[in-house]
Coordinates of C-alpha atoms in Angstrom, one line a residue:
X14 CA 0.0 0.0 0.0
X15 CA 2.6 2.4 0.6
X16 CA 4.7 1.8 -2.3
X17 CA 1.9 2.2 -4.1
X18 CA 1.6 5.6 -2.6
X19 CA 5.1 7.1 -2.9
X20 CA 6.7 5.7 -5.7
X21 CA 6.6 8.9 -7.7
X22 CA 8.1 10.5 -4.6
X23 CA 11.4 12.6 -4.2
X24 CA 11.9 10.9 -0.8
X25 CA 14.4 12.6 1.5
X26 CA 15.0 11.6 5.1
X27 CA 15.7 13.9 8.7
X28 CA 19.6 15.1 8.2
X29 CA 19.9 14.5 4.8
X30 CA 17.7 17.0 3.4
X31 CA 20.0 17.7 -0.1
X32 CA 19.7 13.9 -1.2
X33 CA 16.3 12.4 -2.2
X34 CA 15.3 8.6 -3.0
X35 CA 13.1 7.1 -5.1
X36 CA 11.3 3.7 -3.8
X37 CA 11.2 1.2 -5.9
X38 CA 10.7 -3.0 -6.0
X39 CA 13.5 -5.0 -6.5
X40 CA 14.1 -8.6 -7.4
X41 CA 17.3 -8.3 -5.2
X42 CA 17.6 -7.5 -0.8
X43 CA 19.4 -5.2 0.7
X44 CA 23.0 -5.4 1.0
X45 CA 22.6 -6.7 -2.9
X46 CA 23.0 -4.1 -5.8
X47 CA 19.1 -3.2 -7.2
X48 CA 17.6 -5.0 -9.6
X49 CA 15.1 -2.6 -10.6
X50 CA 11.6 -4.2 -11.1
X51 CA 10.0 -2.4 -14.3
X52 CA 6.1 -2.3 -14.7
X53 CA 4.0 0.0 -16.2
X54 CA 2.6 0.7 -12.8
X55 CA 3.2 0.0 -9.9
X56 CA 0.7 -2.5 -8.9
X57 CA 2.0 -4.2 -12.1
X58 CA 3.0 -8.1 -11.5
X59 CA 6.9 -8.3 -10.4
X60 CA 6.3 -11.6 -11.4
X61 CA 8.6 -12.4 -8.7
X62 CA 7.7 -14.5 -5.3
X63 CA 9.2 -12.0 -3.2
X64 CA 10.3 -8.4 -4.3
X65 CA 11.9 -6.2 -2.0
X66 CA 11.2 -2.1 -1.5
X67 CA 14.4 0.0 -2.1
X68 CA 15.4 3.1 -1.6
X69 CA 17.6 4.2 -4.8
X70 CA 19.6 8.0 -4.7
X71 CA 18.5 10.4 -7.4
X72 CA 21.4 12.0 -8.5
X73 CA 20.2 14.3 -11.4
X74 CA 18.9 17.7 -9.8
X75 CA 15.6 18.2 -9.3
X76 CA 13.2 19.3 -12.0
X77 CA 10.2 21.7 -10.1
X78 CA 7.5 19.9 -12.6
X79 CA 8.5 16.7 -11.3
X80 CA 9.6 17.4 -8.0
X81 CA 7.4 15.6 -5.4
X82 CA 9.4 15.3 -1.8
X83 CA 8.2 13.3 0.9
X84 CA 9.9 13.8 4.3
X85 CA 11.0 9.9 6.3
X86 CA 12.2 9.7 9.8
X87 CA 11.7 8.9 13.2
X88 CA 8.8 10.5 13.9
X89 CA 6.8 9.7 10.2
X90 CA 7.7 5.6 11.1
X91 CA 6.0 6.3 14.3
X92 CA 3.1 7.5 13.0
X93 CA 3.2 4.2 10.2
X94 CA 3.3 2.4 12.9
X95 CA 0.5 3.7 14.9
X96 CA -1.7 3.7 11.8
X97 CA -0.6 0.2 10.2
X98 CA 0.9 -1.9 12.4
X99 CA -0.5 -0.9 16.1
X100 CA -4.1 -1.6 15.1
X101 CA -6.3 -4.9 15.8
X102 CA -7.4 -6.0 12.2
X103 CA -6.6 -9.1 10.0
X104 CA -5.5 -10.0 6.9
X105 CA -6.6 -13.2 5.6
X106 CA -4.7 -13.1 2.4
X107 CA -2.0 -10.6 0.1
X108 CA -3.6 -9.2 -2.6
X109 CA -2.8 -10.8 -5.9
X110 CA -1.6 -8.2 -9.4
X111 CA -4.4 -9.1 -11.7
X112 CA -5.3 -6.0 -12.9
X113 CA -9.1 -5.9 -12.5
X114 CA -8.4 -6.7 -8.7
X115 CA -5.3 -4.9 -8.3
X116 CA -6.1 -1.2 -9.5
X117 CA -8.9 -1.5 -7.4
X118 CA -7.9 0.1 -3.9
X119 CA -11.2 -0.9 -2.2
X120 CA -10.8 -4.6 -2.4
X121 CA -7.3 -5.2 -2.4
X122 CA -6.5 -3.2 0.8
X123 CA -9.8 -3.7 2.5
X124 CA -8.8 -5.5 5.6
X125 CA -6.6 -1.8 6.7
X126 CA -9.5 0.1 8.0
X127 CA -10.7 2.9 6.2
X128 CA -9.5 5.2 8.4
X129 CA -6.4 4.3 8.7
X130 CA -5.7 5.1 5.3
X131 CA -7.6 8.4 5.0
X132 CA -5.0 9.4 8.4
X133 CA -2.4 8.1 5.8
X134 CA -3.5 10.6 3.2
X135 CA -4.6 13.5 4.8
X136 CA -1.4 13.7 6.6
X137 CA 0.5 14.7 3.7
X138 CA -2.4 15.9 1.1
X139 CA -0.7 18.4 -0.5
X140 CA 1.5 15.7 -2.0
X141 CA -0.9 13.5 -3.4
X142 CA -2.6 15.9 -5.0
X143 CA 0.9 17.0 -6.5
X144 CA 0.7 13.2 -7.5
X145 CA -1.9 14.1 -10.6
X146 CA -0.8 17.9 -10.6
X147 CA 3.3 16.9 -11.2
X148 CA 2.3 13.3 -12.2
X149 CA 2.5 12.1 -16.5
X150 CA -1.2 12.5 -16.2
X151 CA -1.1 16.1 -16.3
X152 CA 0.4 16.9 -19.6
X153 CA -1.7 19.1 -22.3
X154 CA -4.7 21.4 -22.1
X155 CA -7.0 18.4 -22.6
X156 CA -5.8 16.9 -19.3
X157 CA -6.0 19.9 -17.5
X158 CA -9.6 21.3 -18.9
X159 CA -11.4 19.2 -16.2
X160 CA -10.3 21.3 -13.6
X161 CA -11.1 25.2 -12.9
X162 CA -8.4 27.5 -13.3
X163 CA -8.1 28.5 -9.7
X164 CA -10.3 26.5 -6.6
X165 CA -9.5 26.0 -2.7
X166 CA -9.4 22.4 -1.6
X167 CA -10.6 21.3 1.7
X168 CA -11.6 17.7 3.5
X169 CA -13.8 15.9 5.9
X170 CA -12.6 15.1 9.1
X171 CA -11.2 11.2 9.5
X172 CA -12.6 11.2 12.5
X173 CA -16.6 11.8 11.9
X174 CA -18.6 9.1 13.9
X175 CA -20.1 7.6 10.5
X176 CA -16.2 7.5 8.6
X177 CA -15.7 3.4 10.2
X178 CA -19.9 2.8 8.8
X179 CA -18.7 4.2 5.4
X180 CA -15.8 2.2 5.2
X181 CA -17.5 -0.8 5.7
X182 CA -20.6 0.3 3.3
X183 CA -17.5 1.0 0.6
X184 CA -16.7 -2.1 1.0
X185 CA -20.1 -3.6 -0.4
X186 CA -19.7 -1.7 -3.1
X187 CA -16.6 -1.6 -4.0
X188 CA -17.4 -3.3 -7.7
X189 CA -19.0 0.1 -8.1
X190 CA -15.8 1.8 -7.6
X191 CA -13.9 0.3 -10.4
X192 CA -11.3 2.3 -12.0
X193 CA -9.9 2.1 -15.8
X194 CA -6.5 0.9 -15.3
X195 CA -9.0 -2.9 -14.9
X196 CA -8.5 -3.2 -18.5
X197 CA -4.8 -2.3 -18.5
X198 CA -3.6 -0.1 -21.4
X199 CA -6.7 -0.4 -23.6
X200 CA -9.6 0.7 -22.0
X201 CA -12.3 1.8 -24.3
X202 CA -15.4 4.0 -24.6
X203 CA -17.8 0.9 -24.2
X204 CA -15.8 0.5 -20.7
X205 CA -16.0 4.6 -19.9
X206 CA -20.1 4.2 -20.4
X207 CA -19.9 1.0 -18.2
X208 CA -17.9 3.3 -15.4
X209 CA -20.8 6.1 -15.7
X210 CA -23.8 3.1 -15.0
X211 CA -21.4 1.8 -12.0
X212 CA -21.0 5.6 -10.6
X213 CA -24.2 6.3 -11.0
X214 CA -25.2 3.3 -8.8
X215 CA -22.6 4.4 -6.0
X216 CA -23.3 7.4 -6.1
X217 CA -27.1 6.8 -5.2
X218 CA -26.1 4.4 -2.2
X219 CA -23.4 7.2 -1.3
X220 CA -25.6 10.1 -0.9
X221 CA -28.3 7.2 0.8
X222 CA -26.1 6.5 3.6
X223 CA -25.2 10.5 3.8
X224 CA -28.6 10.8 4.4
X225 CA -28.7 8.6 6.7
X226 CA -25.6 9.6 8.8
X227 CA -27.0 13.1 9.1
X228 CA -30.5 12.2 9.8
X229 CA -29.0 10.6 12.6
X230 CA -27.8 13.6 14.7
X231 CA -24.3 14.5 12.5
X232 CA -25.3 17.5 11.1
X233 CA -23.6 19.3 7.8
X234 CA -22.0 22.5 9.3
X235 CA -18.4 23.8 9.1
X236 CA -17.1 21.5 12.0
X237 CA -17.4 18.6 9.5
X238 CA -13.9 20.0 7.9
X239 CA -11.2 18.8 8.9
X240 CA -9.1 20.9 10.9
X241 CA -5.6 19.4 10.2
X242 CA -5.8 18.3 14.4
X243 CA -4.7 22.0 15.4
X244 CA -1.2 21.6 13.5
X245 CA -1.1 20.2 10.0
X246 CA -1.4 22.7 7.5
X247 CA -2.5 20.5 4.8
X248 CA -5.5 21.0 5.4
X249 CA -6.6 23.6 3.6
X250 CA -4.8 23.7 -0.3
X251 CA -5.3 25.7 -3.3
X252 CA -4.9 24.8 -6.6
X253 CA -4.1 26.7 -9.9
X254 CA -4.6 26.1 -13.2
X255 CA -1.8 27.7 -16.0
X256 CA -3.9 26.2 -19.1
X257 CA -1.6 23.5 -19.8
X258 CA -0.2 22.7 -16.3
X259 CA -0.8 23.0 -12.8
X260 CA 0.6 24.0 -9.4
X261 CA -1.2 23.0 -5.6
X262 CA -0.5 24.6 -2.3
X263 CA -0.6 24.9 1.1
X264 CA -3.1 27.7 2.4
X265 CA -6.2 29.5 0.6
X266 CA -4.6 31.4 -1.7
X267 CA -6.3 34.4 -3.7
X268 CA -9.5 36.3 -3.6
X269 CA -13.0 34.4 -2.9
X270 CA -12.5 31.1 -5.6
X271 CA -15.4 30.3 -8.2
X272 CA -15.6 26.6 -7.1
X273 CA -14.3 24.7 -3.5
X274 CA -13.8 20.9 -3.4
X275 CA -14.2 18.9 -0.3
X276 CA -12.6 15.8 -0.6
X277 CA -13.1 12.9 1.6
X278 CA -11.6 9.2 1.5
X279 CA -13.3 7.4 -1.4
X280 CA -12.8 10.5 -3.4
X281 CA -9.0 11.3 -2.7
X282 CA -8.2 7.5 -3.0
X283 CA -9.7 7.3 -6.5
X284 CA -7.6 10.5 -7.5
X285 CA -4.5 8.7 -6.5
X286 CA -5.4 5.2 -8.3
X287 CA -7.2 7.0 -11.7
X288 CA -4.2 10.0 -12.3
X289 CA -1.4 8.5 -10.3
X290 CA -1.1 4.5 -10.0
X291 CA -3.1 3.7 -12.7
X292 CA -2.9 6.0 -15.5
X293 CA -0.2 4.7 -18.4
X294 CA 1.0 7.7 -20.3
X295 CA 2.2 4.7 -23.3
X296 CA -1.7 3.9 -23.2
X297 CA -4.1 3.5 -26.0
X298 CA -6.4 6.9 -26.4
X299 CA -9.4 5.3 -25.1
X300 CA -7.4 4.4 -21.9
X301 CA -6.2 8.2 -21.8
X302 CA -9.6 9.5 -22.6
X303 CA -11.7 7.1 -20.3
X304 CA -9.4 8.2 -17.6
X305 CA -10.0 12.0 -18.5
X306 CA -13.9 11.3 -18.2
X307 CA -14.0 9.6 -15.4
X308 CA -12.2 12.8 -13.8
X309 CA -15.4 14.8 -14.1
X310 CA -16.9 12.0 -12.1
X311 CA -14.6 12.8 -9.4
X312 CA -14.8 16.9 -9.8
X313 CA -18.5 16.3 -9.8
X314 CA -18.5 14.8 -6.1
X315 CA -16.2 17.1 -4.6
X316 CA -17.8 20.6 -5.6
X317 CA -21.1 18.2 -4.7
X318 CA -19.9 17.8 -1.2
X319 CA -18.9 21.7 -1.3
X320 CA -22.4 22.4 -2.3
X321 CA -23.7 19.9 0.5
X322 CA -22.8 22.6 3.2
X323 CA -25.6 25.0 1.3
X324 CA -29.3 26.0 1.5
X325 CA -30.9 23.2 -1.6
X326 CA -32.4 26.1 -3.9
X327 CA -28.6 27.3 -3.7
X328 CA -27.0 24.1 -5.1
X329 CA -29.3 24.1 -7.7
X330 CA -28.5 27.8 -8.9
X331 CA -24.5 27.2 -8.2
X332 CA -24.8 24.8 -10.0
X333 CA -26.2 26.5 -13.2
X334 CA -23.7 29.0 -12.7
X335 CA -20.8 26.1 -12.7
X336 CA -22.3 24.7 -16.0
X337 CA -23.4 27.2 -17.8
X338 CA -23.7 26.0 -21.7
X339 CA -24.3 22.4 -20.8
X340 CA -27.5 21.5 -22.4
X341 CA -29.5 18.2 -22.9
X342 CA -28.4 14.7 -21.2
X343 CA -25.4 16.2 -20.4
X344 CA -26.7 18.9 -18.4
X345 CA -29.1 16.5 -17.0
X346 CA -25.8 14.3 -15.4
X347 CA -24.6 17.4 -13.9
X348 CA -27.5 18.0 -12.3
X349 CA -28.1 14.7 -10.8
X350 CA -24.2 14.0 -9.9
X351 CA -24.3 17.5 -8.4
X352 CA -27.9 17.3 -6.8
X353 CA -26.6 15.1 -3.8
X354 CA -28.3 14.2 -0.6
X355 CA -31.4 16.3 -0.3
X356 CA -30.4 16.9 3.6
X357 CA -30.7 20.7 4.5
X358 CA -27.4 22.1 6.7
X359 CA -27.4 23.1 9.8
X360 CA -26.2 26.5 9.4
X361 CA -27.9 29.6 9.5
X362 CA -26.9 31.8 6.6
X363 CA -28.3 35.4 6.7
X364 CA -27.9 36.6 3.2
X365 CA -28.9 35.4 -0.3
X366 CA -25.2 33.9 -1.0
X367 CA -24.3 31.8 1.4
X368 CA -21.3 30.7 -0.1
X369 CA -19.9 33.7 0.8
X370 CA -20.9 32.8 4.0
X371 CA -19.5 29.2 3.9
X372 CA -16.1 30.4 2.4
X373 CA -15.6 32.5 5.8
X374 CA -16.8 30.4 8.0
X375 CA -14.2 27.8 6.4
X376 CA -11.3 30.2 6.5
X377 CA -12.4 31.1 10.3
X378 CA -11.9 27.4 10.9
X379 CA -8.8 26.5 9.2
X380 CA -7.0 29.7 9.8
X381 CA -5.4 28.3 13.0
X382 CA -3.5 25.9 10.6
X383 CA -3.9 27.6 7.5
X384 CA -0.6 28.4 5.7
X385 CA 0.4 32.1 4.6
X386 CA 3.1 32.2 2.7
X387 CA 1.3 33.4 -0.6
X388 CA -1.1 35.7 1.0
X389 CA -0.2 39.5 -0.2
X390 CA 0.6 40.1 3.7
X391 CA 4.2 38.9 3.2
X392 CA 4.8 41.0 0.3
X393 CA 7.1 43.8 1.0
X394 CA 5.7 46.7 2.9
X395 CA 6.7 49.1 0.2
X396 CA 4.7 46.7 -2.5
X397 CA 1.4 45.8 -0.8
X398 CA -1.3 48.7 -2.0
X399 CA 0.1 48.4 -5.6
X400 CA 0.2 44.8 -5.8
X401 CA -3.6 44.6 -3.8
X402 CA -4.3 46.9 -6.8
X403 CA -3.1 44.7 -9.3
X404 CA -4.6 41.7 -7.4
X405 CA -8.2 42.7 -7.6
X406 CA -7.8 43.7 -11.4
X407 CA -10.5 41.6 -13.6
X408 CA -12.2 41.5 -17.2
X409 CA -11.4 41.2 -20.2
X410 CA -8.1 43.6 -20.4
X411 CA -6.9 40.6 -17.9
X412 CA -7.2 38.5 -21.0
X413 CA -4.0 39.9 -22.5
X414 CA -1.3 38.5 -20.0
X415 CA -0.1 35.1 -20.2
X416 CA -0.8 31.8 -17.3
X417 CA 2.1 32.8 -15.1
X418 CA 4.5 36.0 -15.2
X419 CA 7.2 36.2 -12.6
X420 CA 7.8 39.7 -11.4
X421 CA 11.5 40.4 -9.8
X422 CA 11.0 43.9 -7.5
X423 CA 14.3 45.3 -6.8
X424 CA 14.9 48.0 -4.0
X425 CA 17.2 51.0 -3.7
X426 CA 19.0 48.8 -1.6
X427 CA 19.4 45.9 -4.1
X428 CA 17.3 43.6 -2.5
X429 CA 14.8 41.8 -4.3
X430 CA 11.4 40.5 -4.2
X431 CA 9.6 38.0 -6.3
X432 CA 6.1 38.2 -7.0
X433 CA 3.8 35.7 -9.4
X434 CA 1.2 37.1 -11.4
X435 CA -1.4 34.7 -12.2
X436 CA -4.2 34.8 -14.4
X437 CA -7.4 32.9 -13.8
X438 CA -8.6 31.9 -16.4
X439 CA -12.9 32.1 -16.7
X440 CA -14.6 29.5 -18.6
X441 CA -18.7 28.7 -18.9
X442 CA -17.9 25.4 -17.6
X443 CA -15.4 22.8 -17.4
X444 CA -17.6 19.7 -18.6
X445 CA -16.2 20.3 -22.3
X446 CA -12.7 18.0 -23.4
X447 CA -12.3 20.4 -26.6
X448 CA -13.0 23.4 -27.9
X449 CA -11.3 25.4 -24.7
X450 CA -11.6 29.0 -26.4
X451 CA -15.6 28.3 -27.1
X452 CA -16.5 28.4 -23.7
X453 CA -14.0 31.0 -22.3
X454 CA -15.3 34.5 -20.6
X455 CA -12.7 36.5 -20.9
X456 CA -14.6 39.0 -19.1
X457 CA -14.3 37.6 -16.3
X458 CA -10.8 37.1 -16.2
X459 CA -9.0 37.8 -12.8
X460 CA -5.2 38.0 -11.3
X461 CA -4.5 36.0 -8.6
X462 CA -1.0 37.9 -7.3
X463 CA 1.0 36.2 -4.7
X464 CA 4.7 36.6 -2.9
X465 CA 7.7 33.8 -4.2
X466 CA 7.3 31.5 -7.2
X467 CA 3.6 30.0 -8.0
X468 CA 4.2 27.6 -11.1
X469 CA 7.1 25.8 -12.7
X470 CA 6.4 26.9 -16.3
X471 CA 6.7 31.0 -16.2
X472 CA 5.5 32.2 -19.7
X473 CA 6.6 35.8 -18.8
X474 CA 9.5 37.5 -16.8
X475 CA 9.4 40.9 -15.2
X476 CA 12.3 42.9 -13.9
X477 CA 11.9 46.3 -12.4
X478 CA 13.0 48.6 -9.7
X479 CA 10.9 49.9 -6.9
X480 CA 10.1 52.9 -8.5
X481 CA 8.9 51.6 -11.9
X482 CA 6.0 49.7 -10.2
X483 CA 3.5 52.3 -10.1
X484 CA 3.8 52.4 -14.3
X485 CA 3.6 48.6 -14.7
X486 CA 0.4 48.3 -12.6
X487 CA -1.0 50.8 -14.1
X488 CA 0.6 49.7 -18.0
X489 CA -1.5 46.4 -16.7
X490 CA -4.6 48.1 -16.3
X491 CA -4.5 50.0 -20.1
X492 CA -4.3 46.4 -22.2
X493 CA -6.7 46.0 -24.8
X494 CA -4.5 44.3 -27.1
X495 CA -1.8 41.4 -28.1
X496 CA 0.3 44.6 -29.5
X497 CA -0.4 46.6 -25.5
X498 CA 0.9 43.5 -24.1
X499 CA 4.3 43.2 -26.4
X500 CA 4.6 47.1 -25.4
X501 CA 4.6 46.0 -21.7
X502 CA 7.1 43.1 -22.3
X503 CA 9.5 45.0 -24.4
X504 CA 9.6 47.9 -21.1
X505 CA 9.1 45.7 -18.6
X506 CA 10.1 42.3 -19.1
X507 CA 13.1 40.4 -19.6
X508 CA 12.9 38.4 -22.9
X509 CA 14.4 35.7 -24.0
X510 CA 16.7 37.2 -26.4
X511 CA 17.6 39.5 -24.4
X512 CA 21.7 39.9 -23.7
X513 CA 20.8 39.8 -19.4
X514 CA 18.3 36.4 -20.0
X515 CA 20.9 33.8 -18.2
X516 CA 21.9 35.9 -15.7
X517 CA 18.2 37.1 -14.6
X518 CA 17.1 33.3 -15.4
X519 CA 19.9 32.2 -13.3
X520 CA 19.3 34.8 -10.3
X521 CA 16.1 33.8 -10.3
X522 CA 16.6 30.2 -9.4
X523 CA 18.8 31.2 -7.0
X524 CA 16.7 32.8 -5.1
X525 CA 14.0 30.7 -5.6
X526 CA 16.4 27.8 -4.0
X527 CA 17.1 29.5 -1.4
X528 CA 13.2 30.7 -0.5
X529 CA 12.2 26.7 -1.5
X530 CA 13.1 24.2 1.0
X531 CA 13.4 21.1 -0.2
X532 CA 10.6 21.4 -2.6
X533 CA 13.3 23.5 -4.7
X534 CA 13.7 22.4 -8.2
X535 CA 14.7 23.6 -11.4
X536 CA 12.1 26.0 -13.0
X537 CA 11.5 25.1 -17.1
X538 CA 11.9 27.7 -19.5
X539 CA 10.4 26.2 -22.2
X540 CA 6.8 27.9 -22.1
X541 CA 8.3 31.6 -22.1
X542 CA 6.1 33.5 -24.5
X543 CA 7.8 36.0 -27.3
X544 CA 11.3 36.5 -27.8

């Protein structure tokens, strides 16, 4: 179970924070060189009666779009422990590696109680979801279309009196909960419309036993999120979208967001084993694109369980507003997959949107363990009106800037201060696979602008002094064209045939090594816009 977990993971242990691992399986032990067992995933057979988990150094440098760390030591192995090996349950038998059975996480690891494995995952969220955010699955605008461009992330708590009952109802269903990696490499659309029948019936015995559990004296209100226990600051994540990639973290980052998820166990386990374990970037398309599909099942129930927490004539106009220019059957699956259980909260809202209402009494919750460190307060003093300024900017003039810009500030002192300008991209809805500029709203275009380095793909670099950035907010605020955005570049930016490019490029991963932690890694280039 937890190789299955980590094996995309930059693992680096207490002390030895500048040398990270990969786990693998090996046909060889310890104290033998590795023998490297390759499958295309990891729940692949090792045909092998006994393969052992390695640790193998990585000795190329980190690459920020692939960089995934995962911290090991004493006290991580004491929290295994107490999770995995501590606990009174029994297994009667190791899974097998056929593939219908093995990519199915449900059955093969039912006998480790459901909570257990939610603990497991909560405890370090922010990395799986880098899993399908930094994973091969995320590759190309297709991929990334089924998400919003800009949403906060959120979870229940592990330790709600009806979690053990759900584990033991997913259990009974937990044919239901099949995944496409069943049919290896070569899924097909037949299978995808078998998948939508099979969700369709969880989901009705789901949101029946939600009904049930909060009939029964659990209420929906905000206590129901998890809090990260007073300490763990993955509880509350925020993830962006840059068109064609994707960057998640810690805190609620930006301006009120158009959609929230709340995840809880059979949701966050599914994103794992559908974008992460199972997904085969060598797979046929129908493998690729009956992956991609069933992601909208998955988006569907988390902004469902957002919507949960809200007045029923709410959900319904939410909703709408989510899925605008979805029409017919279609619209009619939203709908339904988005209707949930028909169990009114128990909160008292006072005004006519709630969600408003919901977003702050979330952020009141989490902000005891809510991260900062993108949040315009740690911007320099000098910085923050102009950069609120250029923060709450939005239409259609917002439309003119690239995905990501990074902005280098420098003072009369010669320090400097980084700054990412994000644009959030507005779209009618996010049920479509193609035709990405049909459904955009330009209009509604906003900037998300936050302290350090949001991204690992900057289209755009900035470099100005202190002085200058009164005229580039305000050179910001006049675009109305491709040619007033080449105008601000060419005064502004720092292009890439520019004689100063390697030296900025290069002072810029400095600092951004030295600001990073271990979860440095080399930015990529490669997207920069112009010349």
């Amino acid at each position: 179970y937890l190789f299955e977990h980590l094996f995309l993971a930059s693992i680096h242990f207490e002390g030895a924070d500048e040398a990270f691992f990969r786990l693998v399986r090996s046909h060889t032990p310890p104290g033998s060189p590795v023998s490297e067992i390759a499958t295309r995933r990891p729940f692949g057979d090792p045909k092998t009666t006994r393969p052992y988990y390695r640790f193998v150094l990585r000795d190329e440098r980190p690459l920020d779009k692939t960089h995934m760390p995962y911290a090991l030591g004493p006290e991580r192995l004491s929290r295994f422990r107490g999770w995995f090996w501590d606990p009174s349950y029994e297994v009667t038998e190791l899974p097998g590696y056929d593939s219908e059975d093995a990519s199915n996480p449900f059955k093969v690891f039912a006998a480790i109680p459901q909570q257990v494995r939610y603990r497991f995952l909560l405890e370090e969220a922010q990395f799986f979801m880098m899993g399908f955010i930094k994973g091969p699955v995320c590759r190309g605008q297709a991929a990334l279309n089924v998400i919003r461009d800009r949403f906060w992330v959120t979870f229940l708590r592990p330790d709600t009196p009806w979690i053990q009952e759900e584990g033991q109802a997913l259990s009974q269903v937990s044919d239901d909960l099949a995944l496409p990696a069943e049919h290896g490499s070569d899924a097909s659309l037949t299978d995808w419309l078998g998948y939508s029948s099979r969700h369709s019936d969880y989901m009705k015995q789901r949101w029946a036993f939600f009904r049930r559990a909060t009939k029964d004296g659990q209420q929906v209100t905000p206590e129901l999120i998890w809090d990260g226990d007073g300490n763990n600051q993955n509880a509350a994540l925020t993830v962006f979208r840059h068109f064609d990639s994707a960057t998640v973290v810690k805190g609620l980052v930006g301006g009120r967001p158009r959609s929230t998820w709340v995840l809880g166990y059979p949701i966050l386990e599914r994103i794992h084993y559908l974008l992460v374990a199972g997904f085969d970037v060598f797979g046929s398309a129908g493998h690729q694109l009956a992956t991609r599909l069933y992601m909208d099942f998955l988006r569907l129930e988390a902004e469902s369980l957002f919507l949960s927490f809200l007045p029923p004539g709410r959900r319904v106009e939410l909703g709408d507003y989510w899925y605008r220019g979805v029409t017919g059957s279609e619209k009619r699956a939203v709908a339904m997959a988005l209707q949930g259980a028909d169990v009114p909260p128990g909160i008292q809202y006072r005004t006519r949107t709630p969600e408003r209402e919901l977003l702050q009494l979330i952020q009141q919750r989490l902000e005891p363990v809510r991260a900062h460190d993108f949040e315009l307060s740690r911007a320099a003093v000098e910085d923050r009106a102009l950069l609120q300024s250029l923060d709450d900017q939005w239409g259609s003039h917002v439309a003119e800037l690239p995905e990501t810009s990074f902005l280098m500030v420098t003072g009369a002192d010669g320090k400097r201060w980084h700054y990412s300008i994000l644009r959030d991209s507005a779209h009618a809805n996010v049920a479509t696979l193609f035709d990405d500029d049909d459904i955009r709203k330009r209009e509604e275009d906003e900037l998300t602008v936050a302290p350090g380095f949001l991204g690992a793909y900057p289209n755009a670099l900035f470099a100005i002094g202190r002085n200058d950035l009164p005229g580039f907010v305000a050179a910001v605020a006049k675009l109305r064209s491709p040619d007033d955005y080449r105008a601000l570049r060419q005064r502004y930016g720092v292009l890439r045939s520019s004689p100063r490019f390697w030296a900025h490029a290069d002072q810029l991963q400095a600092d951004r090594d030295r600001l990073g932690g271990e979860a440095r890694g080399l930015l990529d280039f490669n997207r920069l816009g112009g010349l």
